[in-house]
CSV table of C-alpha atoms in Angstrom, one decimal:
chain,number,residue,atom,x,y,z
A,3,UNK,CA,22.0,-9.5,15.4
A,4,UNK,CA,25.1,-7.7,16.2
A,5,UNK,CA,24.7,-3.7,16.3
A,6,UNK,CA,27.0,-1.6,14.5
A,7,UNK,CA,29.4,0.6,16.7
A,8,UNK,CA,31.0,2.9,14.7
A,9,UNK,CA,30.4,5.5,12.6
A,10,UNK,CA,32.0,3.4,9.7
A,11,UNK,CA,29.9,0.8,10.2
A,12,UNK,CA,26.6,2.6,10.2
A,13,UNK,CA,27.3,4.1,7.0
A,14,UNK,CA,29.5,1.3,5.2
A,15,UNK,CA,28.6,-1.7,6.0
A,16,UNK,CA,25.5,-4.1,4.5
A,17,UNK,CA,23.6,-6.4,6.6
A,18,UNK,CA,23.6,-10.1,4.9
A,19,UNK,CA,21.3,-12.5,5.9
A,20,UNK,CA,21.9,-16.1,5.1
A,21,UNK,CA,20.2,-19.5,7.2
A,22,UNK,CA,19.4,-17.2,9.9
A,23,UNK,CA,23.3,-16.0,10.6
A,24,UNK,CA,23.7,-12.0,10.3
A,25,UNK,CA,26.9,-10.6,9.6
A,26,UNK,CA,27.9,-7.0,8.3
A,27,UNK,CA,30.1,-7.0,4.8
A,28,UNK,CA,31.7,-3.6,4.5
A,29,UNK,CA,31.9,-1.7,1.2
A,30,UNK,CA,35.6,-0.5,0.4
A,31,UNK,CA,34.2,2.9,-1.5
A,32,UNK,CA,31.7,4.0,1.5
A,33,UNK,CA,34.6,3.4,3.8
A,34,UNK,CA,37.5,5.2,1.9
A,35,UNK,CA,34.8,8.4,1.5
A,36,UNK,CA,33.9,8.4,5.3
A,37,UNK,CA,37.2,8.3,6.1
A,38,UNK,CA,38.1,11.4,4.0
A,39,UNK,CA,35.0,13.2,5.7
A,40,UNK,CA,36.5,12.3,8.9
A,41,UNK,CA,39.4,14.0,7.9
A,42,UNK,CA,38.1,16.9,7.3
A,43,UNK,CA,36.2,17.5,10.8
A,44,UNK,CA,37.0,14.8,12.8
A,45,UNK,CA,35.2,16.0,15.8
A,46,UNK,CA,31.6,15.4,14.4
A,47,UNK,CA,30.5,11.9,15.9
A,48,UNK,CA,26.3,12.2,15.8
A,49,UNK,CA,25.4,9.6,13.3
A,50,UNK,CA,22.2,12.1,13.5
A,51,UNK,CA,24.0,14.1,12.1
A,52,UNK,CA,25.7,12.3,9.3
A,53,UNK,CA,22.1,11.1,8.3
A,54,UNK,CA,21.2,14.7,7.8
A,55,UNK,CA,23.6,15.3,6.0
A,56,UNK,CA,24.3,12.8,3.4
A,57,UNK,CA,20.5,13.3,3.0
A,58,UNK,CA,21.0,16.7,2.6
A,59,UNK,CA,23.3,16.3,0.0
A,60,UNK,CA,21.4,13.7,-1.9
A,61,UNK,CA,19.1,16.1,-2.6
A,62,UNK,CA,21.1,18.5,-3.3
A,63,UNK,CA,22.8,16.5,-5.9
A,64,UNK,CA,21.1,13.8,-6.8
A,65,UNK,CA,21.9,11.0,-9.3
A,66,UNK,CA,25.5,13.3,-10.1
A,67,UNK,CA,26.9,11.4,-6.6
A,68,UNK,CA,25.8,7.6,-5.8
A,69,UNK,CA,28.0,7.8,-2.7
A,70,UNK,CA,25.4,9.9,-0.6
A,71,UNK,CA,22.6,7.6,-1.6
A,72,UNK,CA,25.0,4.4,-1.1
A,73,UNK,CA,25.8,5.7,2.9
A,74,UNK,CA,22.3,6.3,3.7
A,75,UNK,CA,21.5,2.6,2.1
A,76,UNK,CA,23.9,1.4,4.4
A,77,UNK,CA,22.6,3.1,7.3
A,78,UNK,CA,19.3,2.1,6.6
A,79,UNK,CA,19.9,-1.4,6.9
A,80,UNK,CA,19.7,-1.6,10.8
A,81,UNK,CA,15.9,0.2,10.9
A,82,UNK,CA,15.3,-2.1,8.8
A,83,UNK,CA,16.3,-5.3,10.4
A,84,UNK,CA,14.6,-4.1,13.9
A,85,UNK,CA,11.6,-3.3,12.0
A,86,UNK,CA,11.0,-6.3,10.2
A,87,UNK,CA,12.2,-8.5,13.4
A,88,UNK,CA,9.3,-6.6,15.1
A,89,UNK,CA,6.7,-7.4,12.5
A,90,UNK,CA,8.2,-11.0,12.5
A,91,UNK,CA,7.5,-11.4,16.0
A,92,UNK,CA,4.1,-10.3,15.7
A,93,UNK,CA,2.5,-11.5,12.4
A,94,UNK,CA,4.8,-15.2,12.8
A,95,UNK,CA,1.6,-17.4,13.5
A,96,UNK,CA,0.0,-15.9,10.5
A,97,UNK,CA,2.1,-16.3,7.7
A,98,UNK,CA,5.0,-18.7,6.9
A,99,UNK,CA,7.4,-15.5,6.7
A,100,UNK,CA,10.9,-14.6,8.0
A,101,UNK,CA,12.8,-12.2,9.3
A,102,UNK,CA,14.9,-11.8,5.9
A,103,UNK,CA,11.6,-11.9,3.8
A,104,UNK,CA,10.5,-9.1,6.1
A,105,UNK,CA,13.7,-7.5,5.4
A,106,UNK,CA,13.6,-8.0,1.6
A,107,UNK,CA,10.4,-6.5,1.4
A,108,UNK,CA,11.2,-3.5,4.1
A,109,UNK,CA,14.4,-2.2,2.4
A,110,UNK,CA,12.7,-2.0,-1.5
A,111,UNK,CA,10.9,0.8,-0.1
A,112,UNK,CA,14.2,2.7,0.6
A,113,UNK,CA,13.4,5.1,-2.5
A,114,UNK,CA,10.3,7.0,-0.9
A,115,UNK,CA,11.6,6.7,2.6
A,116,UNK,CA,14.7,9.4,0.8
A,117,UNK,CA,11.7,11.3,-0.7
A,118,UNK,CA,9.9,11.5,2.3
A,119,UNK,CA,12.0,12.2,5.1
A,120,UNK,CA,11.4,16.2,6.1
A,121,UNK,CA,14.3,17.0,8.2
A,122,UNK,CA,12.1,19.9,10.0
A,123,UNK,CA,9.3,17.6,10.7
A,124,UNK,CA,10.9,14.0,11.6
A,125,UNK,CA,12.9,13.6,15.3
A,126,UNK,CA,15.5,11.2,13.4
A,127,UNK,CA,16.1,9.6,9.8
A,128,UNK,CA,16.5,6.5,11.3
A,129,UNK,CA,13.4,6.4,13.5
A,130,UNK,CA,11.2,7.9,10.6
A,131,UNK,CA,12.6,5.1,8.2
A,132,UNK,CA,11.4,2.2,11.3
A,133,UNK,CA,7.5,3.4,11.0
A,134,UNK,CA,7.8,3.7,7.3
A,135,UNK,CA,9.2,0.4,6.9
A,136,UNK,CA,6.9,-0.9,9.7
A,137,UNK,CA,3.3,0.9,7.8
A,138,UNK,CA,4.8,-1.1,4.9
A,139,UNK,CA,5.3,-4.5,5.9
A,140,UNK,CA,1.6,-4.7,7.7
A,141,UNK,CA,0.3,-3.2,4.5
A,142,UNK,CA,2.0,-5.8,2.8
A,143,UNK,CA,0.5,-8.5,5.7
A,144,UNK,CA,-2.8,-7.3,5.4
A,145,UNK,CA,-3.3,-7.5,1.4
A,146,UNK,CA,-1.7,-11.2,1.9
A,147,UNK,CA,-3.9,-11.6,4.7
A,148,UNK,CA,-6.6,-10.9,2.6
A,149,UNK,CA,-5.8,-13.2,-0.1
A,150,UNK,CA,-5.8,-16.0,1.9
A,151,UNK,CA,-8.6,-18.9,0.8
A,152,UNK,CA,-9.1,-17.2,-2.6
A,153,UNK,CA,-8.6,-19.3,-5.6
A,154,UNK,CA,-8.2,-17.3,-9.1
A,155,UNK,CA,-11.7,-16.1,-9.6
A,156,UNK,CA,-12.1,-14.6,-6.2
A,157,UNK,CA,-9.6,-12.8,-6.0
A,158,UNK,CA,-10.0,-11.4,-9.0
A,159,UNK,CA,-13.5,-10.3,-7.9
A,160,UNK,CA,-11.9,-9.1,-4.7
A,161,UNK,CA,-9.3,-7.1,-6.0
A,162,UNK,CA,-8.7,-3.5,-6.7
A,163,UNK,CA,-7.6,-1.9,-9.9
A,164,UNK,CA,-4.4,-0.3,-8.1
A,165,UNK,CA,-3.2,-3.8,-7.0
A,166,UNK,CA,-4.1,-5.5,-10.2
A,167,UNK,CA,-1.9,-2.7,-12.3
A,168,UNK,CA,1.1,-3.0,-10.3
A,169,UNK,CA,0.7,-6.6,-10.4
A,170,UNK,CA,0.4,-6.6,-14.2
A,171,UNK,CA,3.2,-4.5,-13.8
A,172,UNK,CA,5.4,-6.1,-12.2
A,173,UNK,CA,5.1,-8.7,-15.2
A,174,UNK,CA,6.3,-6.2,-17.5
A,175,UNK,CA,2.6,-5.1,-19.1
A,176,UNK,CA,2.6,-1.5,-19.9
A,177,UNK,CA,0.6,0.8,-22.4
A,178,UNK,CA,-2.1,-0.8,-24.1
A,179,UNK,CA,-1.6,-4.4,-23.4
A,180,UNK,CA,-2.0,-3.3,-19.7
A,181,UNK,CA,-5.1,-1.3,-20.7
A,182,UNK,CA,-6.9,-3.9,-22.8
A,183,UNK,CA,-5.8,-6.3,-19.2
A,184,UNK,CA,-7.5,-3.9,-17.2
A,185,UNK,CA,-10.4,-3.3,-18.9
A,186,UNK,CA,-11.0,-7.1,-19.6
A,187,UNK,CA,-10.7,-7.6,-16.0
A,188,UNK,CA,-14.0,-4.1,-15.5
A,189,UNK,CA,-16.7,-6.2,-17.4
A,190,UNK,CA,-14.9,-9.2,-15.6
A,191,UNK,CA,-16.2,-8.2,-12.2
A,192,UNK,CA,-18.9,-6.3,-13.6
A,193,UNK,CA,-20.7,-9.1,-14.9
A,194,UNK,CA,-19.8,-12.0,-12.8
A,195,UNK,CA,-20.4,-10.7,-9.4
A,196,UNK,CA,-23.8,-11.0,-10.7
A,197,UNK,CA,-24.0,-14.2,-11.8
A,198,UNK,CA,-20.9,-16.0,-9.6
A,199,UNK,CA,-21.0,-19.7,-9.5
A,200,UNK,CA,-20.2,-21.2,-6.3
A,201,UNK,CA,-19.3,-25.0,-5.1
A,202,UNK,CA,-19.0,-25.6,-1.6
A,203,UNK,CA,-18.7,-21.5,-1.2
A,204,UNK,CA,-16.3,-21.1,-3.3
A,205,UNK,CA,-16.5,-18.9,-6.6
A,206,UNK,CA,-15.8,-21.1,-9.4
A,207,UNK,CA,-15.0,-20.2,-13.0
A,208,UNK,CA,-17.4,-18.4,-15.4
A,209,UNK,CA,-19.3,-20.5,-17.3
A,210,UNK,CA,-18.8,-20.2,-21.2
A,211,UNK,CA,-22.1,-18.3,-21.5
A,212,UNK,CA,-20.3,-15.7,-18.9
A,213,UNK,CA,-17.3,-15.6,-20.6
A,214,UNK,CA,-19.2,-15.0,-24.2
A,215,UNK,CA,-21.2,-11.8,-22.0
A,216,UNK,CA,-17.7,-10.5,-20.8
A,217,UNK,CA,-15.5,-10.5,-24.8
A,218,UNK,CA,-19.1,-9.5,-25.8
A,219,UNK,CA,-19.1,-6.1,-23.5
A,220,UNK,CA,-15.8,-5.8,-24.2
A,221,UNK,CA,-15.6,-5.8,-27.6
A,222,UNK,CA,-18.5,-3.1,-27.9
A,223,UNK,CA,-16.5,-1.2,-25.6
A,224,UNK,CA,-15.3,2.3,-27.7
A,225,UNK,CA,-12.3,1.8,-25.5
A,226,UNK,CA,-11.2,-1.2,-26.6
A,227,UNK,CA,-8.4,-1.7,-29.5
A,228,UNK,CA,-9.0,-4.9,-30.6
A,229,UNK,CA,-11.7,-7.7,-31.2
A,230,UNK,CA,-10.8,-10.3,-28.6
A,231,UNK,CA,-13.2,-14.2,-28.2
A,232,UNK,CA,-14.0,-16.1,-25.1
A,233,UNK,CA,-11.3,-17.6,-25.0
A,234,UNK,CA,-8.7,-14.9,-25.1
A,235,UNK,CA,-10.5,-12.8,-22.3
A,236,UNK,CA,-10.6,-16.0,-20.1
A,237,UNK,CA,-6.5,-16.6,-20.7
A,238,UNK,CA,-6.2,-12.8,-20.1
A,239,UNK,CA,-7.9,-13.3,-16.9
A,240,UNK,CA,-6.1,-16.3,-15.6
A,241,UNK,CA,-2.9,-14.7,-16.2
A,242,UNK,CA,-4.4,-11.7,-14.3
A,243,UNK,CA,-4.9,-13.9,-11.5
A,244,UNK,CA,-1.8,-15.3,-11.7
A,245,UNK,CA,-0.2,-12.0,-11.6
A,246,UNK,CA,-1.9,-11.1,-8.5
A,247,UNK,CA,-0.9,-14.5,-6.7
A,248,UNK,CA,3.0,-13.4,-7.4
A,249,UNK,CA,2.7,-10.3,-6.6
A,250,UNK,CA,1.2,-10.7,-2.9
A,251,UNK,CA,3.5,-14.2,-2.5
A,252,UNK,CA,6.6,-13.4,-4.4
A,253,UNK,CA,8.9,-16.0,-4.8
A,254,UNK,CA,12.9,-16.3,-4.4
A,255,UNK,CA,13.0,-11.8,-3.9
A,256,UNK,CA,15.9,-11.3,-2.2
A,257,UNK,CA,18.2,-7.7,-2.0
A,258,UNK,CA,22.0,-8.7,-2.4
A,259,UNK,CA,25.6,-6.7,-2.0
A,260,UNK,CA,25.4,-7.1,-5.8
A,261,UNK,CA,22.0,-6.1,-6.5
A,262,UNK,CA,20.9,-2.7,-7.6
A,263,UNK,CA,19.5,-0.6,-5.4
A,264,UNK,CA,16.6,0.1,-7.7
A,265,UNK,CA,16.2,1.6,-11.1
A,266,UNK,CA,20.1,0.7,-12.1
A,267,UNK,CA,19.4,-2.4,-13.4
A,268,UNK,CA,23.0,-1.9,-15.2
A,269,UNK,CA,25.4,-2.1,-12.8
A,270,UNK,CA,26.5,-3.6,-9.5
A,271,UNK,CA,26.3,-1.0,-6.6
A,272,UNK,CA,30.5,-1.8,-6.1
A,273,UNK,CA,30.6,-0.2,-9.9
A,274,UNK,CA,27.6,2.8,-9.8
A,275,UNK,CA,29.2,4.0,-6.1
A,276,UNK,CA,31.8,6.5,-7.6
A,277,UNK,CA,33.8,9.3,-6.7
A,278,UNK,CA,32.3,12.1,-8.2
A,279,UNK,CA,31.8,14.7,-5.9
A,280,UNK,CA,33.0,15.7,-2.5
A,281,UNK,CA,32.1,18.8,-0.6
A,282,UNK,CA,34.5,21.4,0.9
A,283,UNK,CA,35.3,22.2,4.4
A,284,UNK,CA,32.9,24.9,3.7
A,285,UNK,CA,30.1,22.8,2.8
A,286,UNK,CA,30.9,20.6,5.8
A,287,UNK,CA,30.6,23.7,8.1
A,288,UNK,CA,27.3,24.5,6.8
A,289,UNK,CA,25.9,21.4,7.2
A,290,UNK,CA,26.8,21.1,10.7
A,291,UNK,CA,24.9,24.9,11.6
A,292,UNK,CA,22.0,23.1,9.6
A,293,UNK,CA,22.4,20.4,12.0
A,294,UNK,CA,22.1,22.5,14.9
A,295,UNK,CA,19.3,24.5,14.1
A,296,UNK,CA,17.2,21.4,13.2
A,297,UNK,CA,17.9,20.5,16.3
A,298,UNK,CA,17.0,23.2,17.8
A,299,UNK,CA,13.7,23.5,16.0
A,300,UNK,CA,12.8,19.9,17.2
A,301,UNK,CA,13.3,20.4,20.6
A,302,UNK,CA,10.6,23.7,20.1
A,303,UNK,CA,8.2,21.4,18.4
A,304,UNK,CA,8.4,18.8,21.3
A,305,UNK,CA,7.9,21.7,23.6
A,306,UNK,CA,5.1,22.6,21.6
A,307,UNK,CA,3.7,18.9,20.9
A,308,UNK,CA,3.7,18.8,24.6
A,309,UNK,CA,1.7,21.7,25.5
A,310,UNK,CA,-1.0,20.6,23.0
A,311,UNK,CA,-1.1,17.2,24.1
A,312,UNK,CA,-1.7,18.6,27.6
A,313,UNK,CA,-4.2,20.9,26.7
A,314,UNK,CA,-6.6,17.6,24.7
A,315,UNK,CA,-5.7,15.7,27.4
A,316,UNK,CA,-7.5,17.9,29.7
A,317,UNK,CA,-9.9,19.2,27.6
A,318,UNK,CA,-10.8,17.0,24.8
A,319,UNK,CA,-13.9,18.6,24.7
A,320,UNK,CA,-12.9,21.8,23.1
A,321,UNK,CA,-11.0,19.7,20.2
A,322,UNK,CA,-14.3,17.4,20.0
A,323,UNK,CA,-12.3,14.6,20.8
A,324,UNK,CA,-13.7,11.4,22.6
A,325,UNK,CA,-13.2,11.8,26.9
A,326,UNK,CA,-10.4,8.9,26.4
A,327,UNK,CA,-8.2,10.5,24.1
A,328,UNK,CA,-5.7,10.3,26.8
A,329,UNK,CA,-5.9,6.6,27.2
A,330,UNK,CA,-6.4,6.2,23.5
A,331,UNK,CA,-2.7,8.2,23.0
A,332,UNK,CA,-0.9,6.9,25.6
A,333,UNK,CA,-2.2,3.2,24.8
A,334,UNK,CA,-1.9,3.7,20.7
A,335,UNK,CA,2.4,5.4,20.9
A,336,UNK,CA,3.4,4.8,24.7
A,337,UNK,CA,2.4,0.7,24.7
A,338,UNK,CA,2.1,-0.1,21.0
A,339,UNK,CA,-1.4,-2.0,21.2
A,340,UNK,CA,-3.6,-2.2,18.2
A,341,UNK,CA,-6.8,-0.1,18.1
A,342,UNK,CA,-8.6,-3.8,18.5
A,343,UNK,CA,-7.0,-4.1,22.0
A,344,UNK,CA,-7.3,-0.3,22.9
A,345,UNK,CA,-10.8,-0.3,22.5
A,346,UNK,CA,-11.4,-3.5,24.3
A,347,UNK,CA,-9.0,-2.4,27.2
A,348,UNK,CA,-10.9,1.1,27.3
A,349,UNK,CA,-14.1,-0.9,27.7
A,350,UNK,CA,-13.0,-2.9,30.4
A,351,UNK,CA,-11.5,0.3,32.4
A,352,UNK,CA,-14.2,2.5,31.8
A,353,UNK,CA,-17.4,0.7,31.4
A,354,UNK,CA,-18.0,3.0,28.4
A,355,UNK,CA,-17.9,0.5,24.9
A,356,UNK,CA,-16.0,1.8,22.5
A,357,UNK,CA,-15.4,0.6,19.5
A,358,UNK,CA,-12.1,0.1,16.8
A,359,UNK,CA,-13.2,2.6,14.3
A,360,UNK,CA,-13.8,5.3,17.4
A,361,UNK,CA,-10.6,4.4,18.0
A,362,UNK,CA,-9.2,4.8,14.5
A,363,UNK,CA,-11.4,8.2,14.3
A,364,UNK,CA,-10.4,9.7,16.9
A,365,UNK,CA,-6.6,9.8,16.2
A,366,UNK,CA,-7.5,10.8,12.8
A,367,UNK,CA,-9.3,14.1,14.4
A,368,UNK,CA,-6.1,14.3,16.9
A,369,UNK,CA,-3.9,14.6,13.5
A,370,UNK,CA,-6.0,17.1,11.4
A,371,UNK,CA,-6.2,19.0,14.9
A,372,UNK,CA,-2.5,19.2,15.6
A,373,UNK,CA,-1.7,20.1,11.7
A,374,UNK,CA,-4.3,22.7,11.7
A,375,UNK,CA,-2.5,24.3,15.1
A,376,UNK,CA,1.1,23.7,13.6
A,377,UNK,CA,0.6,26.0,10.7
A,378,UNK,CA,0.2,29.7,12.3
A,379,UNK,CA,3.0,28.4,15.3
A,380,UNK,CA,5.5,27.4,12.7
A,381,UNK,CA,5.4,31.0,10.7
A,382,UNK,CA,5.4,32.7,14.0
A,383,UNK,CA,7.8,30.2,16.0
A,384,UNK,CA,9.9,28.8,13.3
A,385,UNK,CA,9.7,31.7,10.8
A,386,UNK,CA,8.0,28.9,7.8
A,387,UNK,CA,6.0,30.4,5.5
A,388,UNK,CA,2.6,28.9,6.0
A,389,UNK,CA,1.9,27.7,2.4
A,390,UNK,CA,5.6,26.2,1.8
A,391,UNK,CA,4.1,23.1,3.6
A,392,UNK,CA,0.1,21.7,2.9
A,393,UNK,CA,-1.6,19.9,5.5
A,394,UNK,CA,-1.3,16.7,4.4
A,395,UNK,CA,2.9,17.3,4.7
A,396,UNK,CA,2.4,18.1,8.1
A,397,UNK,CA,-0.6,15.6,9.1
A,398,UNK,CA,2.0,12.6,7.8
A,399,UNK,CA,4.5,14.0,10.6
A,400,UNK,CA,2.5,14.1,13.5
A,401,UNK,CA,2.6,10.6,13.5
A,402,UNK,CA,6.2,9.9,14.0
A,403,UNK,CA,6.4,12.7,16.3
A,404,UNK,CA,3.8,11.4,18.7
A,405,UNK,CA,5.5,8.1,18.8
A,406,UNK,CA,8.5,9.8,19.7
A,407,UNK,CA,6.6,11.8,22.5
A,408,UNK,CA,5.4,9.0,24.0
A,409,UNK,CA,8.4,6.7,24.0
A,410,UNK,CA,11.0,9.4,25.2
A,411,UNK,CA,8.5,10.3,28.1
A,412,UNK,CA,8.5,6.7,29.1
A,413,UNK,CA,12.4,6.7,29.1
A,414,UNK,CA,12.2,9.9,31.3
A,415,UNK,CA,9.8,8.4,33.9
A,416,UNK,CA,11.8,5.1,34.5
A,417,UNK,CA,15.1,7.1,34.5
């Protein structure tokens, strides 16, 4: 795929994917606005910070200006391309997938990535978009992954409630059809992963003396609404079933120039991108001293990061961290290797077995350790209040911060 160059082109122009040919189709608006912004301070070239700032603004105003959401669609396109070619690469022998199905299903979760980013606590938009993107395609992999060899029944009896809601969802149940679904599908699993019949290991369908014993439980059920028979449950369940199937192998989803970009179902995105708003010189020279003083707060935290990561390195044990944290960091952000091949390349360096979830655990401790640390140096350092950020905020930066540790220390040592 061709990169984009310019600054118009980062924040204008739409990757389409068709037969496996890219090209980039620029939007007219986007263009016409970023030129007037270029106007006004035409010496600003850091598509950093752009990002920031069109973020920045989206926030501030929200659904008043579709422009600032439209150039940080645009923008968002490349991360998303890069991640799902990555995931491609990786996951191809596994599922008959490509790149723009990747991409389809990468770029619809553009709404949290804008509700997510935290300019204090992410290096760059467009990196923190790549692992969010990335986190959700293998999600995505692993709950097709699990569906694999499961015929209706099964997976039924495998699935969660969450997954079975947004799959009955996504098929337009809501309010108490969706409830009486839901709880059909309770006594479902209740009573037939007692009793599951099975023919050549796989689950069959209930029997009708199963099905009687599941409207039966139902129907005495204070939460139920209605008085359903056998045969209604069993037709509620195979369209449950159903619903999952589509929802982990959705057919025909694709994201056009004229689709929505979610929750607009109205209108093309040439006719919701207007010309609302647009900010003053004055605005635009507060942005930019917002710009530099995020800056200048990441490059503290990397110093910071830095001196912590040292200090576990050397001394996991006062952090109770495993004696191969090191190898276990450096492995996990600096190479990219799975926690399956980290523990089995520890093993085979070390002699010492370790296992996956030690692996897993461990970088969940080195997480809660570096949040709990970041709180009391952030009110001192940064001047943050400590409660105007929880934990959790913090413990889901870490994360993209390590990865950028890691991967700009690697540039620095072959440079």
């Amino acid at each position: 795929m061709k990169k984009r160059e310019t600054l118009l082109e980062k924040f204008c122009c739409f990757l389409v994917l068709q037969q496996n040919r890219t090209e980039w189709n620029c939007d007219r608006r986007l263009r016409r606005n970023m030129e007037s912004y270029g106007q006004i301070d035409p010496n600003v070239e850091s598509e950093d910070y752009w990002a920031l700032f069109f973020h920045q603004q989206y926030q501030n105003h929200g659904s008043q200006n579709h422009l600032f959401r439209g150039h940080l669609y645009a923008y968002l396109q490349e991360p998303c391309y890069w991640a799902a070619a990555e995931i491609y690469q990786k996951y191809q022998a596994k599922l008959d997938y490509q790149i723009e199905d990747y991409f389809n299903e990468g770029i619809l979760g553009f709404e949290a990535i804008l509700a997510d980013f935290k300019p204090l606590f992410s290096t760059r938009f467009d990196n923190f978009a790549n692992q969010r993107i990335k986190y959700r395609l293998i999600d995505r992999i692993r709950q097709i992954s699990q569906a694999f060899g499961h015929n209706t029944w099964s997976l039924l009896l495998n699935s969660t409630g969450a997954r079975l809601s947004q799959a009955l969802r996504a098929r337009g149940l809501v309010g108490e059809t969706l409830e009486n679904y839901l709880l059909a599908w309770d006594y479902y699993k209740e009573i037939y992963a007692q009793a599951k019949i099975k023919t050549d290991g796989k689950i069959q369908e209930p029997s009708p003396e199963i099905w009687q014993k599941i409207a039966a439980a139902y129907n005495s059920d204070s939460h139920s609404t209605i008085k359903i028979s056998s045969a209604t449950i069993t037709r509620w369940l195979k369209d449950a079933g159903q619903a999952i199937f589509d929802y982990l192998f959705p057919q025909g989803k694709t994201i056009s120039l004229q689709q929505p970009l979610g929750g607009e179902e109205s209108s093309t995105r040439e006719e919701m991108i207007e010309d609302t708003l647009h900010d003053t010189p004055w605005q635009q020279l507060e942005a930019a001293e917002n710009f530099r003083e995020s800056q200048q707060n990441h490059q503290k935290i990397l110093a910071w990061l830095r001196a912590e990561i040292s200090q576990i390195c050397q001394q996991p044990q006062q952090a109770k961290l495993h004696p191969q944290i090191q190898l276990i960091l450096e492995m996990t952000y600096g190479s990219g290797l799975g926690q399956v091949a980290i523990a089995a390349k520890i093993t085979e360096i070390t002699t010492v077995v370790i296992k996956q979830y030690q692996v897993s655990r461990e970088l969940d401790k080195v997480y809660r350790h570096l949040a709990k640390k970041f709180l009391p140096w952030a009110s001192e350092n940064l001047h943050i209040p400590s409660q105007s950020h929880d934990r959790e905020v913090i413990s889901k930066a870490i994360e993209p911060w390590l990865t950028y540790y890691y991967q700009t220390s690697a540039t620095t040592q072959e440079d």
